[in-house]
Amino acid sequence: MGVKHAREYEDILVELKDAMHSIGDGYLFFEMETSEWEELGEAERLDLMEALADDVFYALGEDPVLRVGQGVVTYRPKHHIIEVSVDEKESRIIRLI
C-alpha cells in the first residue's frame, strides 16, 4: 500500500526524525542496548534517528501502527498525517499534504 504523501519526502523525513528523537528510547526499535546508544555522539544519534524515521515511514505502509520504544507511531490516511505519540503527554503531528 505505502504511505501516500504530497509534500516533499525530505521535509516529512526531517519532521519525523525530530519526532523519533523526542521519543528518547527510539533506538530500541533497532534492538540497541542503552549502553550502545549512550556511547554515540550527537551526530551519530541524529544519523540513527534519520535511518529510524526512514524505516518507520516505509513500515507504516504495511502496518499503520508501530511501537517505537515507549512511543507509538500511527499513520492516519484519512487525515493525511502521521501521529507520533512521544509519551502520554506529548504527540507530534507530521502532515503529509
Short mmCIF file of C-alpha atoms in Angstrom, two decimals:
data_model
loop_
_atom_site.label_atom_id
_atom_site.label_comp_id
_atom_site.label_asym_id
_atom_site.label_seq_id
_atom_site.Cartn_x
_atom_site.Cartn_y
_atom_site.Cartn_z
CA MET A 1 0.00 0.00 0.00
CA GLY A 2 2.53 2.66 1.06
CA VAL A 3 2.17 5.98 2.82
CA LYS A 4 0.64 8.47 0.40
CA HIS A 5 2.07 11.95 0.57
CA ALA A 6 2.08 15.15 -1.45
CA ARG A 7 4.80 17.01 0.49
CA GLU A 8 8.45 16.52 -0.33
CA TYR A 9 9.69 13.32 1.28
CA GLU A 10 12.80 15.09 2.63
CA ASP A 11 10.60 17.61 4.50
CA ILE A 12 8.48 14.84 6.01
CA LEU A 13 11.64 12.95 6.98
CA VAL A 14 13.08 15.96 8.86
CA GLU A 15 9.92 16.29 10.98
CA LEU A 16 9.67 12.54 11.53
CA LYS A 17 13.34 12.36 12.55
CA ASP A 18 12.80 15.09 15.15
CA ALA A 19 9.75 13.27 16.49
CA MET A 20 11.67 9.97 16.68
CA HIS A 21 14.47 11.71 18.57
CA SER A 22 11.91 13.08 21.05
CA ILE A 23 10.77 9.59 21.97
CA GLY A 24 14.04 9.16 23.84
CA ASP A 25 14.34 5.39 23.61
CA GLY A 26 13.51 5.05 19.92
CA TYR A 27 16.84 3.31 19.41
CA LEU A 28 15.19 0.21 20.92
CA PHE A 29 13.49 -0.22 17.54
CA PHE A 30 16.94 -1.29 16.26
CA GLU A 31 17.38 -3.61 19.26
CA MET A 32 20.24 -1.46 20.53
CA GLU A 33 21.25 -1.56 24.16
CA THR A 34 21.09 1.66 26.16
CA SER A 35 24.85 1.50 26.68
CA GLU A 36 25.40 1.37 22.89
CA TRP A 37 23.18 4.45 22.44
CA GLU A 38 24.98 6.34 25.19
CA GLU A 39 28.35 5.71 23.50
CA LEU A 40 27.22 7.52 20.34
CA GLY A 41 27.94 11.18 19.72
CA GLU A 42 25.10 13.57 18.91
CA ALA A 43 25.79 13.48 15.15
CA GLU A 44 25.69 9.66 15.18
CA ARG A 45 22.45 9.71 17.17
CA LEU A 46 20.85 12.06 14.65
CA ASP A 47 22.00 9.85 11.78
CA LEU A 48 20.46 6.86 13.51
CA MET A 49 17.20 8.76 14.07
CA GLU A 50 17.11 9.65 10.37
CA ALA A 51 17.51 5.97 9.49
CA LEU A 52 14.77 5.15 12.00
CA ALA A 53 12.44 7.76 10.50
CA ASP A 54 13.06 6.36 7.02
CA ASP A 55 12.40 2.77 8.18
CA VAL A 56 9.28 3.78 10.10
CA PHE A 57 7.88 5.76 7.17
CA TYR A 58 8.07 2.75 4.87
CA ALA A 59 6.95 0.28 7.55
CA LEU A 60 3.78 2.34 8.12
CA GLY A 61 2.74 1.39 4.59
CA GLU A 62 2.42 -2.22 5.78
CA ASP A 63 1.38 -1.68 9.40
CA PRO A 64 -0.33 1.64 10.25
CA VAL A 65 0.58 1.42 13.96
CA LEU A 66 4.14 0.84 15.16
CA ARG A 67 5.66 0.82 18.63
CA VAL A 68 8.96 2.67 18.74
CA GLY A 69 10.49 2.39 22.19
CA GLN A 70 7.92 3.84 24.58
CA GLY A 71 6.28 5.75 21.72
CA VAL A 72 3.63 4.85 19.18
CA VAL A 73 3.64 5.97 15.55
CA THR A 74 0.31 5.90 13.70
CA TYR A 75 -0.40 6.54 10.04
CA ARG A 76 -3.84 8.11 9.61
CA PRO A 77 -4.51 8.06 5.85
CA LYS A 78 -7.97 9.68 6.10
CA HIS A 79 -6.39 12.72 7.77
CA HIS A 80 -3.15 12.64 5.72
CA ILE A 81 -0.96 12.65 8.82
CA ILE A 82 1.47 10.58 10.81
CA GLU A 83 0.92 10.92 14.54
CA VAL A 84 3.86 10.26 16.85
CA SER A 85 2.84 9.73 20.46
CA VAL A 86 6.11 10.55 22.20
CA ASP A 87 4.72 9.77 25.66
CA GLU A 88 1.43 10.12 27.48
CA LYS A 89 1.70 13.92 27.44
CA GLU A 90 3.16 14.76 24.02
CA SER A 91 2.16 13.94 20.47
CA ARG A 92 3.66 15.23 17.24
CA ILE A 93 1.72 15.55 14.01
CA ILE A 94 3.52 15.22 10.68
CA ARG A 95 1.38 16.47 7.80
CA LEU A 96 1.66 14.52 4.56
CA ILE A 97 -0.03 17.09 2.28
#
